[in-house]
Short mmCIF file of C-alpha atoms and ligand atoms in Angstrom, two decimals:
data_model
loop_
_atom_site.label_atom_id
_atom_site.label_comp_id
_atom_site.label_asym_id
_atom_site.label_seq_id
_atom_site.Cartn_x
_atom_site.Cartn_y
_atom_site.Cartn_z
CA UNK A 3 2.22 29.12 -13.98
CA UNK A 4 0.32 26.67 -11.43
CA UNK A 5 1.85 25.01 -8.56
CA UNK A 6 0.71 21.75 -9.43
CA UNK A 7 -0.55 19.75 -13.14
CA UNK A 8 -1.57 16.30 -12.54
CA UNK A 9 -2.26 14.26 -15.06
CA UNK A 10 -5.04 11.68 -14.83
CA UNK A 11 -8.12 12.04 -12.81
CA UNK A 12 -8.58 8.48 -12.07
CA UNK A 13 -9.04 8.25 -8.06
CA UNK A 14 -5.38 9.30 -7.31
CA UNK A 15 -5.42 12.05 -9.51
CA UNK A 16 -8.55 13.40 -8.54
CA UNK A 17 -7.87 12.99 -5.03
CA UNK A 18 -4.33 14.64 -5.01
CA UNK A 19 -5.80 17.91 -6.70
CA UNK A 20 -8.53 17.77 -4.39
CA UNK A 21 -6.10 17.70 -1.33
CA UNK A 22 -3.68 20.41 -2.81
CA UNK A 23 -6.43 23.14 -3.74
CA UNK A 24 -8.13 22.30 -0.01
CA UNK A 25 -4.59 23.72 0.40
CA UNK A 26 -4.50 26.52 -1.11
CA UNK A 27 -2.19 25.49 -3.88
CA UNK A 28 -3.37 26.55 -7.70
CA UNK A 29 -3.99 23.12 -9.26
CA UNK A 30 -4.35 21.80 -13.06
CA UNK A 31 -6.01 18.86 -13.46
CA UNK A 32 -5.40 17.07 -16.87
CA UNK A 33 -7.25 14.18 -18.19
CA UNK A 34 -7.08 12.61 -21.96
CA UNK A 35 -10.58 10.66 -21.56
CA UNK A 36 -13.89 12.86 -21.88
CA UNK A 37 -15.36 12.92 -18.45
CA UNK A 38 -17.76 11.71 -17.56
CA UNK A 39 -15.61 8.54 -18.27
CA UNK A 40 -18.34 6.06 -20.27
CA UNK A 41 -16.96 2.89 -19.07
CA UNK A 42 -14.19 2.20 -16.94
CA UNK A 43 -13.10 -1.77 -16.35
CA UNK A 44 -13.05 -1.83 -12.80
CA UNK A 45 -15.59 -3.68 -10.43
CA UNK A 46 -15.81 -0.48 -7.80
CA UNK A 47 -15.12 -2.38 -4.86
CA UNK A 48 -14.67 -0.32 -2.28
CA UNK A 49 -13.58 -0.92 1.68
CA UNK A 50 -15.84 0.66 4.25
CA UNK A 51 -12.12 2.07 5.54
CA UNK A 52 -12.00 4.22 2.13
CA UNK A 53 -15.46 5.76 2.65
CA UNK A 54 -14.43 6.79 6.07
CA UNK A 55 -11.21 8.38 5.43
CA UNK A 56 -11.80 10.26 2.71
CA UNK A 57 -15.53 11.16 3.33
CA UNK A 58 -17.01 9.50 0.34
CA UNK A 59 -20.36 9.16 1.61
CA UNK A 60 -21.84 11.26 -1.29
CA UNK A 61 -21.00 8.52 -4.10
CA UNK A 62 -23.80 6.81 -5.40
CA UNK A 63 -23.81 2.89 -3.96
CA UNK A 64 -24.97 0.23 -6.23
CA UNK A 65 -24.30 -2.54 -3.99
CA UNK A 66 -23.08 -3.52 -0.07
CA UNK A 67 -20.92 -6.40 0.18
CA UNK A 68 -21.09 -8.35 3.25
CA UNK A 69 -21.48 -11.85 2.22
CA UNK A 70 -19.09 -13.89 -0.52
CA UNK A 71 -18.95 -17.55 -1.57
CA UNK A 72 -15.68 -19.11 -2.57
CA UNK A 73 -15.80 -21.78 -5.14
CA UNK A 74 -13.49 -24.71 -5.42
CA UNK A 75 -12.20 -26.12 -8.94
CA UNK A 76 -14.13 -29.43 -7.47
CA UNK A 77 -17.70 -27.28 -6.52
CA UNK A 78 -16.55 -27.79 -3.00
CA UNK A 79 -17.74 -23.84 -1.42
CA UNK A 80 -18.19 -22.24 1.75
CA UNK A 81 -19.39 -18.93 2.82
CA UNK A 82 -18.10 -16.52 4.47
CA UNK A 83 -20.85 -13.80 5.69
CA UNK A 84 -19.72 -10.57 7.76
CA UNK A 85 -21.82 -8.70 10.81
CA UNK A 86 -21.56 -5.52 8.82
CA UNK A 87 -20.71 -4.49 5.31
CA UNK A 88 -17.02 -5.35 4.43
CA UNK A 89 -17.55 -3.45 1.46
CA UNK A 90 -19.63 -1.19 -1.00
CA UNK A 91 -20.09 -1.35 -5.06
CA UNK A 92 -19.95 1.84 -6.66
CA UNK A 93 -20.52 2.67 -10.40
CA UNK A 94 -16.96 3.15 -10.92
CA UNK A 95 -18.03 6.36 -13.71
CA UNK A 96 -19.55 8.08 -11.20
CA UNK A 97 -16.85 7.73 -8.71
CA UNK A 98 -14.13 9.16 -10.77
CA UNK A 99 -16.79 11.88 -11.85
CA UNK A 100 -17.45 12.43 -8.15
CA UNK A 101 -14.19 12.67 -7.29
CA UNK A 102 -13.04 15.17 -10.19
CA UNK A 103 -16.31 17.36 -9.42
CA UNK A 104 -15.04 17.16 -5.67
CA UNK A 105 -11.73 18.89 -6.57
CA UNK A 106 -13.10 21.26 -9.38
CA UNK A 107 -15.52 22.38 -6.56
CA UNK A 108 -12.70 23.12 -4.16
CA UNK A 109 -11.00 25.27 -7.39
CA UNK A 110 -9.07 22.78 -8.98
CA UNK A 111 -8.87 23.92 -12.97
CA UNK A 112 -10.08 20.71 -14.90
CA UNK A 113 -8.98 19.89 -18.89
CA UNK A 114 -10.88 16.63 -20.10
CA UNK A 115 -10.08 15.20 -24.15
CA UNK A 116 -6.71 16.15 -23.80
CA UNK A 117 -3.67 13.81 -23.58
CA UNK A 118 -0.42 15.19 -22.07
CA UNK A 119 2.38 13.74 -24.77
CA UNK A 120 5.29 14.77 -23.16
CA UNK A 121 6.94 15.86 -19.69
CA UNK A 122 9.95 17.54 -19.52
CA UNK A 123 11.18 19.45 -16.19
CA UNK A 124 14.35 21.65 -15.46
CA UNK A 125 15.38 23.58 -12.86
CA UNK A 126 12.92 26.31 -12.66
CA UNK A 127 9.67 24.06 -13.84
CA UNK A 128 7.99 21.70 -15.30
CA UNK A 129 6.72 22.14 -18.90
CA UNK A 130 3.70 19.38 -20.27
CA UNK A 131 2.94 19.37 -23.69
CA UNK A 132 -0.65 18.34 -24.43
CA UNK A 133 -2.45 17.33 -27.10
CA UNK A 134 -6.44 18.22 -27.31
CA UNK A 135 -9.12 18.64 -29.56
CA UNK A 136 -6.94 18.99 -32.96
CA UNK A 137 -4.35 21.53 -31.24
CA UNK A 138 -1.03 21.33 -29.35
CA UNK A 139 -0.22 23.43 -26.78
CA UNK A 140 2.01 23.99 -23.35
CA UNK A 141 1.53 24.52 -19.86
CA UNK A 142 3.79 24.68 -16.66
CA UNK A 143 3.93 24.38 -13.07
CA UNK A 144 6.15 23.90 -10.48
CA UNK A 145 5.96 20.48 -9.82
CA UNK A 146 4.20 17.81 -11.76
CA UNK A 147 2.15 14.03 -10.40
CA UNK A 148 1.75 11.60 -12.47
CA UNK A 149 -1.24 9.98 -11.94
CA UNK A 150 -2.06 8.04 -15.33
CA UNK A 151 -2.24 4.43 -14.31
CA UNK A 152 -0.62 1.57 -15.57
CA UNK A 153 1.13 1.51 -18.53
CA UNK A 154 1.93 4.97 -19.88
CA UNK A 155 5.01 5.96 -21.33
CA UNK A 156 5.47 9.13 -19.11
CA UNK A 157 7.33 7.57 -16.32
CA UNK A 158 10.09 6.68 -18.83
CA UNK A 159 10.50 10.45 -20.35
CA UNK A 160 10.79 11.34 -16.73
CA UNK A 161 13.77 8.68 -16.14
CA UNK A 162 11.23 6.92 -14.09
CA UNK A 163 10.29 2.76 -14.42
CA UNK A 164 7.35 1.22 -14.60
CA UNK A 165 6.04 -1.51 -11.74
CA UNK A 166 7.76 -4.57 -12.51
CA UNK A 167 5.19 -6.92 -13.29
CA UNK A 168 1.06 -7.01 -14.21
CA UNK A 169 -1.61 -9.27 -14.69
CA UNK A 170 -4.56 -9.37 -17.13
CA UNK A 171 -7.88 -8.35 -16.27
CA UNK A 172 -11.16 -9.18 -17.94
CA UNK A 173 -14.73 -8.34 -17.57
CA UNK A 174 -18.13 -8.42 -18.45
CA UNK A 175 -21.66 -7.53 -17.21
CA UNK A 176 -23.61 -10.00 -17.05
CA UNK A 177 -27.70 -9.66 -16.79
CA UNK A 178 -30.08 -12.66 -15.72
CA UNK A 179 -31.58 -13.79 -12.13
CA UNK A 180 -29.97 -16.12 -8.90
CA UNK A 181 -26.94 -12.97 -7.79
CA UNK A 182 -27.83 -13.24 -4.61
CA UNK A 183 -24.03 -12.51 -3.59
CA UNK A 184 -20.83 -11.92 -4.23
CA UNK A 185 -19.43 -15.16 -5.79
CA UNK A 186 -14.85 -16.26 -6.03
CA UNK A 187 -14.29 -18.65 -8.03
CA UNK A 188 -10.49 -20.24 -7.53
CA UNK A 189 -8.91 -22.46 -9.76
CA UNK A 190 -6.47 -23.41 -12.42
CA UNK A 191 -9.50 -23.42 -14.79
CA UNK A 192 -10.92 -20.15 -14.05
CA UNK A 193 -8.12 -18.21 -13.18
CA UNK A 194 -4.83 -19.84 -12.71
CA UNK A 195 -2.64 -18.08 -9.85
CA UNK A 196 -5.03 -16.03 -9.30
CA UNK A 197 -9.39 -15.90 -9.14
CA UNK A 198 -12.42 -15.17 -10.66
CA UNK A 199 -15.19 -13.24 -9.27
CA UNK A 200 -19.33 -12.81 -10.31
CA UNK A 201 -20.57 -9.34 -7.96
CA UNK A 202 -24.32 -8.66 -7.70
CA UNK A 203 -24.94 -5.25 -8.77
CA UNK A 204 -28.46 -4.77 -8.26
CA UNK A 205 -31.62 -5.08 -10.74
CA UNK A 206 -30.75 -8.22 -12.07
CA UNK A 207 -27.08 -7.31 -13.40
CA UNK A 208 -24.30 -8.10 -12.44
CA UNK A 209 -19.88 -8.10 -12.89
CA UNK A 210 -18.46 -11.40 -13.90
CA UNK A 211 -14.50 -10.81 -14.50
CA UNK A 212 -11.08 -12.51 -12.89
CA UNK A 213 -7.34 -11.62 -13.37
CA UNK A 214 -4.85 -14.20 -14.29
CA UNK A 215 -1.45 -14.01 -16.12
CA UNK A 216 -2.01 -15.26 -19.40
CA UNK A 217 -5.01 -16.16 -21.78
CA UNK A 218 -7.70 -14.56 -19.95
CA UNK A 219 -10.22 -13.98 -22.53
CA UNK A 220 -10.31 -17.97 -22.61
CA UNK A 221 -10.75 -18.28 -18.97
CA UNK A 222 -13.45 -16.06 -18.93
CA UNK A 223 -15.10 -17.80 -21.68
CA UNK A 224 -14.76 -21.02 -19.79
CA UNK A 225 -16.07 -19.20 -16.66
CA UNK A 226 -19.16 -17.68 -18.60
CA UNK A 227 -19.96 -21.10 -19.47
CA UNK A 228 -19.75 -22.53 -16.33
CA UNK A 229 -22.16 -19.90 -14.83
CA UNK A 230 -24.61 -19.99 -17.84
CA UNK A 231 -24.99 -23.53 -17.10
CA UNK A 232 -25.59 -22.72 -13.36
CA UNK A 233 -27.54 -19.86 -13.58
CA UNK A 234 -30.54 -17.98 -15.78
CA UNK A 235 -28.23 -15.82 -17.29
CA UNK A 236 -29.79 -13.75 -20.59
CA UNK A 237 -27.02 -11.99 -21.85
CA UNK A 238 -22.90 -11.19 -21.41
CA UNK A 239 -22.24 -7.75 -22.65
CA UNK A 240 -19.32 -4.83 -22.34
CA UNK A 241 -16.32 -7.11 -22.03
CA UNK A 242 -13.16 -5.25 -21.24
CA UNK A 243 -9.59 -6.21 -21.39
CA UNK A 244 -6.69 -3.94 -19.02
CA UNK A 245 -3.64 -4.97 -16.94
CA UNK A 246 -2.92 -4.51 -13.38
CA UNK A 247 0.52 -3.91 -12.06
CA UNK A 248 1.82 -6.16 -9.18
CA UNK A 249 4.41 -4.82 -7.58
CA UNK A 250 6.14 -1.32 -7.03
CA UNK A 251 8.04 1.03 -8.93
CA UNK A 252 11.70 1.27 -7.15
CA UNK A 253 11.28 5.03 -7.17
CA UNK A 254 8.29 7.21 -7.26
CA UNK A 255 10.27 10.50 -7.49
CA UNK A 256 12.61 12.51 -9.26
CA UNK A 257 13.21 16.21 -9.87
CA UNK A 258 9.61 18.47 -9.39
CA UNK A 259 7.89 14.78 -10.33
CA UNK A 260 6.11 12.63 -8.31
CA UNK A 261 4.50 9.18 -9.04
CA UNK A 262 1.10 8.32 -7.30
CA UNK A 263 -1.99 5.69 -7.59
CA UNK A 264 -1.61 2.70 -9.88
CA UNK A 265 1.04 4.26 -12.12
CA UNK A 266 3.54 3.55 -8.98
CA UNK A 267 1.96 0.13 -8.08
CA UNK A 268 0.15 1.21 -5.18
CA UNK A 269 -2.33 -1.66 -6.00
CA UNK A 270 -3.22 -4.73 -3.75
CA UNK A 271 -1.43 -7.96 -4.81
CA UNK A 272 -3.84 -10.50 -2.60
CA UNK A 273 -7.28 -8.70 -4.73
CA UNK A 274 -5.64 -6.51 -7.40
CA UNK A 275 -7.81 -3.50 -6.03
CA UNK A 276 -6.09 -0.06 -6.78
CA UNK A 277 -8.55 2.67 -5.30
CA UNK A 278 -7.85 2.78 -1.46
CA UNK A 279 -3.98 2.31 -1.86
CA UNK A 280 -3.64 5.08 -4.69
CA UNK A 281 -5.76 7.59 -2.45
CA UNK A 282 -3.50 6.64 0.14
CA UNK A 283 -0.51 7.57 -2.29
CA UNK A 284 -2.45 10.49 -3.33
CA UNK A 285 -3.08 11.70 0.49
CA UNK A 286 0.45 11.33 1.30
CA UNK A 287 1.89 12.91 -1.80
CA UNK A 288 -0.19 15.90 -1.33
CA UNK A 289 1.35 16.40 2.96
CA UNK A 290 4.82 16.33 1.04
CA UNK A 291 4.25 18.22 -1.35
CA UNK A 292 2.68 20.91 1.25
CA UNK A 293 6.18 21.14 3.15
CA UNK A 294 7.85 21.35 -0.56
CA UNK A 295 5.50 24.50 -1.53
CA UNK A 296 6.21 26.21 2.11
CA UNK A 297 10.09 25.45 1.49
CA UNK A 298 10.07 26.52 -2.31
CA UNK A 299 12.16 23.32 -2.84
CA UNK A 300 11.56 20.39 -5.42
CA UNK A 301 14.55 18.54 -5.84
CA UNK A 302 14.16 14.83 -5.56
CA UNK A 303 15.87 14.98 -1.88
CA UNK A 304 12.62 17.21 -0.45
CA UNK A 305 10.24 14.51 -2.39
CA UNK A 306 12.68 11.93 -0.62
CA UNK A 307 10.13 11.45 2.33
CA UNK A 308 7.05 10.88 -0.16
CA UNK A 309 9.07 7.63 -1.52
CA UNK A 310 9.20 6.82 2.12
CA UNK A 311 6.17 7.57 3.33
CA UNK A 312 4.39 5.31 1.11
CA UNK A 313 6.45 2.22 0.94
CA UNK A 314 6.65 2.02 4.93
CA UNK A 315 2.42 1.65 4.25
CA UNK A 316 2.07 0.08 1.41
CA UNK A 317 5.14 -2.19 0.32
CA UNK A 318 4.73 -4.68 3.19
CA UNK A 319 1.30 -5.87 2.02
CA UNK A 320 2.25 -5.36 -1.66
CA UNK A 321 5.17 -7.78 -1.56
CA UNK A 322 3.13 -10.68 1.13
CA UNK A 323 0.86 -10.40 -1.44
CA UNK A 324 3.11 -11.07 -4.31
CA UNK A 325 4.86 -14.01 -2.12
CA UNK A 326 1.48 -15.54 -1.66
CA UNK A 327 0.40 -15.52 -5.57
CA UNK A 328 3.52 -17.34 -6.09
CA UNK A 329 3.04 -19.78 -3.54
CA UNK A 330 -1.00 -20.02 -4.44
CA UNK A 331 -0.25 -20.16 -8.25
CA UNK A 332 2.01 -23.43 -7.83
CA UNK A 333 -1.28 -25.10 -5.90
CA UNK A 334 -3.49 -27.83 -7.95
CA UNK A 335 -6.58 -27.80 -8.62
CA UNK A 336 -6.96 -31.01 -6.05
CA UNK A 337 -4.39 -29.05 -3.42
CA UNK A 338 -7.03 -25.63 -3.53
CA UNK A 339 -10.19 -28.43 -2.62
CA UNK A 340 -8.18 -29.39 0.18
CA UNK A 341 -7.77 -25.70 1.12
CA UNK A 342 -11.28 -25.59 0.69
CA UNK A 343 -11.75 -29.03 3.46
CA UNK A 344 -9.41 -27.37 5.60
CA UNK A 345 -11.02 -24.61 6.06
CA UNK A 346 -14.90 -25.90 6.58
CA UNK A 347 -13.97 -28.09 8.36
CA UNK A 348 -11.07 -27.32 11.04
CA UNK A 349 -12.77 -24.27 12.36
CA UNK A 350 -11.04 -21.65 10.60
CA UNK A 351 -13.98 -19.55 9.40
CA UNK A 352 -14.57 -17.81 13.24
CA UNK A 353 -10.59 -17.20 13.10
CA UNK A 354 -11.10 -15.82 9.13
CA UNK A 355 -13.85 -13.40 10.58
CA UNK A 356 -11.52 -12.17 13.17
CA UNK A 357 -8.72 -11.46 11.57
CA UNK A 358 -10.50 -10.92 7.81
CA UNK A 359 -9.99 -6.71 7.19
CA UNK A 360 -11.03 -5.48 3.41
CA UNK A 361 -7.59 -4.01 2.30
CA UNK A 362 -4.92 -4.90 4.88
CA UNK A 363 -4.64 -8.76 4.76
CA UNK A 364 -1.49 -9.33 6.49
CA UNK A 365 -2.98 -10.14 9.55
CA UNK A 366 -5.45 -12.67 8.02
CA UNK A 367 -2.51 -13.95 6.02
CA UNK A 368 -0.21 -14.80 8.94
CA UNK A 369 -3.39 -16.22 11.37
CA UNK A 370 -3.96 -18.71 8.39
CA UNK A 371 -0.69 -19.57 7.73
CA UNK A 372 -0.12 -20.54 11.99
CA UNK A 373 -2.89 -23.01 11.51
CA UNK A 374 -0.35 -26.63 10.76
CA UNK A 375 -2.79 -27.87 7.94
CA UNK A 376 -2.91 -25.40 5.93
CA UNK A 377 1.32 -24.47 6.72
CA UNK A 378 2.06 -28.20 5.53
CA UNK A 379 -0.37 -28.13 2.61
CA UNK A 380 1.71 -24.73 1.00
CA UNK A 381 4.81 -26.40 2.34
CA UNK A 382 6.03 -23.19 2.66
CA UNK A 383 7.26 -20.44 5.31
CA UNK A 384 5.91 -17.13 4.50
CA UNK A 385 7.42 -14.31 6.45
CA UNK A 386 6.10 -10.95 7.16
C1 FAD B 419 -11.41 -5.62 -14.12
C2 FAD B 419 -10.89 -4.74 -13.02
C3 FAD B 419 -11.57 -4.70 -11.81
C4 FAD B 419 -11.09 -3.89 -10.78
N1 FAD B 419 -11.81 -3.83 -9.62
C5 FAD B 419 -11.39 -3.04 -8.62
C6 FAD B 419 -12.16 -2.93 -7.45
O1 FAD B 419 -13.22 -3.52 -7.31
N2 FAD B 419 -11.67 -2.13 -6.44
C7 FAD B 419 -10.49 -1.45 -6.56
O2 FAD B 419 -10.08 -0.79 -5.60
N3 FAD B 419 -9.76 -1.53 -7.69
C8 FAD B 419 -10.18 -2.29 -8.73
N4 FAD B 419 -9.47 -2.34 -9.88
C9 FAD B 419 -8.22 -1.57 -9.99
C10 FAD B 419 -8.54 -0.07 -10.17
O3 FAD B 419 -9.40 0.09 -11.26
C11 FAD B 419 -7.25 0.72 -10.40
O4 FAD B 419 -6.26 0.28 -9.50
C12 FAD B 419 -7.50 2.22 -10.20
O5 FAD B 419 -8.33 2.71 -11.20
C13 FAD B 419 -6.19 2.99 -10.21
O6 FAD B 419 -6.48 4.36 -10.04
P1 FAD B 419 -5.49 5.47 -10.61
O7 FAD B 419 -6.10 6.77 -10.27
O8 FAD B 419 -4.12 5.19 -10.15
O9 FAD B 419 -5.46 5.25 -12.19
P2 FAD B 419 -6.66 5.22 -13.25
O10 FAD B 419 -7.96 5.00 -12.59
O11 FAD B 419 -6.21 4.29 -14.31
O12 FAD B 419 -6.69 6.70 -13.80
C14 FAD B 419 -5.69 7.18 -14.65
C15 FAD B 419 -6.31 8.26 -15.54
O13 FAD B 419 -5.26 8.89 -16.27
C16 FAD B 419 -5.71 9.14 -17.58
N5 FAD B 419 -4.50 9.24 -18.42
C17 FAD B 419 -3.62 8.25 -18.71
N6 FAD B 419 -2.62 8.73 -19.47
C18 FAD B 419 -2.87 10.04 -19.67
C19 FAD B 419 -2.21 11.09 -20.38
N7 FAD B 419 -1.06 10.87 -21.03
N8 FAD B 419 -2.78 12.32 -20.41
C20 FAD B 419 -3.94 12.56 -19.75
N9 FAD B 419 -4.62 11.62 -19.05
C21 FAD B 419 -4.08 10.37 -19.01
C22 FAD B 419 -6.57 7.93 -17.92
O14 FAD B 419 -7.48 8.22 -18.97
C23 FAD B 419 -7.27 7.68 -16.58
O15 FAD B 419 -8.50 8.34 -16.48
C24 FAD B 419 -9.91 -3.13 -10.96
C25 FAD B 419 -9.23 -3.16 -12.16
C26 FAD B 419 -9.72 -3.95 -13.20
C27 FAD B 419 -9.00 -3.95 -14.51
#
């Protein structure tokens, strides 16, 4: 029997078995896709923070990201350029490869091509039934993580709910000349409630993509337009479709289970990036489940501090973020140019670059929302 199967070695997976063998805990490490993963549809955006805290330096970088343009639905723009790198594009393959090498090099045991179909757990363990290759077959453990992103149906056999909400997310590499730097694109054209984004890659490529609600293939299609009218661009390949949760599960826990990565919601609402917050889920998942192993207990009230843990980190961002989409997504297209005006023009961009941090925005949030232009044009309170 292992101590711990995970299932999914997206970043939170990978990361959580990593932690737990550095432990000295025997680790399974399940994954349905064959690895490496051929394409994943993610832009591998990555804070500086991330690299720093969980040693990451070894991941191939396609990109740094210091310098973005926003877009206005009326071609007003301004830019906003950083004295270091905000940021750093990785191939987001290699990452997940990097990071599921990383734990199989610590000892983790590693099963690619095979899907875990059910998750049942009792008293004395927890039994996953997985399906790979043509054959069925069992394995157990003492406690289980789910780590399988958005939208399985494993939560639910495990009494568990799925984040409340999600939003679409569409992409497409795009190869030509003129990405110079990273390009956002707002508007109820592009990508109503929400944005749209074009991310230099490197030798003339490049990731054109945005998230919105609804009908997102058409906004990309109107967006692809846009830029091949703008831009020498020679051809728009690998389009991908997935959804994004906003917003939390209410509980991340139950008996010998725990919930981690995007498959809890640990996903920013303001930019819809999932990596840093489910490696935070991951990190803090793995120091609970440390005192649960040394206490031989795994009833939901030892995992009790996990749920906590997290959501004292994470939620507050999560939900300003969510109130802000709401408030942004009632904003016209003429109310987000005089966003734009406000903020070339009243001096904001020095008191952006102070308070502007990669993955915790709260602080740029409320410094924004102080200035009286900008407080009258949302005609709105938002509150920490
Ligand atoms: C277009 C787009 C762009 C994005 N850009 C960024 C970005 O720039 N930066 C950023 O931080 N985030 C970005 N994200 C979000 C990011 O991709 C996710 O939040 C992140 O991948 C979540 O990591 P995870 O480990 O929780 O889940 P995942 O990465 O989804 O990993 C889950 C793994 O579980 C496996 N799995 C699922 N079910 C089973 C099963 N039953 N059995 C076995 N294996 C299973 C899956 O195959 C998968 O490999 C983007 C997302 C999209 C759609």
């Amino acid at each position: 029997m292992y101590d711990a199967i995970i299932v999914g070695s997206g970043p939170a997976g990978s990361h959580a078995a990593y932690l737990l063998v550095k432990m000295g805990y025997q680790v399974l490490l399940i994954e349905g896709r064959k690895t490496p993963k051929q394409s994943i549809n993610c832009s591998g955006i990555i804070g500086l923070e991330a690299f720093r805290e969980f040693d990451l330096w070894e991941v191939p970088i396609l990109n740094r990201i210091n310098k973005f343009k926003f877009i206005s639905p009326g071609g007003k723009s301004f830019i906003y350029q950083s004295d270091s790198d905000l940021a750093l594009a990785v191939d987001r393959s290699g990452f997940d490869s990097y990071l599921t090498r990383r734990a199989i090099s610590a000892g983790a045991s590693f099963l690619d091509e095979s899907w875990v179909r059910k998750i049942l757990t009792d008293e004395n363990e927890v039994k996953v039934c997985i399906q790979a290759k043509g054959r069925s077959f069992e394995l157990r453990a003492k406690v289980g993580v789910i780590a399988v992103g958005y939208g399985s149906s494993l939560l639910k056999m495990v009494g568990l709910k799925s984040p409340p909400r999600y939003i679409e997310a569409v992409q497409a590499e795009v190869y030509g000349s003129g990405f110079d730097h990273t390009e956002v694109y707002l508007g109820n054209k592009v990508a109503p409630g929400s944005f749209a984004w074009l991310i230099p890659l490197g030798d003339e490529r490049g990731l054109v993509g945005l998230t919105t609600e609804k009908d997102s293939f058409q906004h990309l299609q109107f967006l692809s337009h846009k830029l091949q009218a703008e831009k020498d661009i020679s051809r728009v390949t690998n389009l991908q479709h997935s959804t994004i949760p906003l917003g939390i599960i209410p509980k991340a826990i139950t008996r010998r289970i725990l919930v981690v990565g995007e498959a809890a919601g640990q996903v920013k609402t303001t930019t819809n990036g999932g990596i840093y917050y489910g490696m935070i889920g991951a990190e803090i998942a793995s120091q609970v489940l440390n005192k649960a192993f040394q206490q031989n207990r795994f009833d939901e009230e030892i995992f009790h501090e996990y749920d906590q843990l997290w959501r004292a980190k994470l939620a507050p961002e999560i939900q300003l973020g969510l109130k802000l989409r709401e408030i942004y997504s009632l904003l016209s297209d003429s109310r987000i140019d005089m966003l734009f005006n406000i903020v070339s023009m009243d001096g904001l961009l020095p008191i952006i670059k102070k308070n502007l941090n990669f993955d915790w925005h709260k602080g740029l949030i409320s410094s924004l929302i102080s200035n009286p232009l900008i407080r009258r044009l949302l005609s709105v309170k938002l509150q920490g």
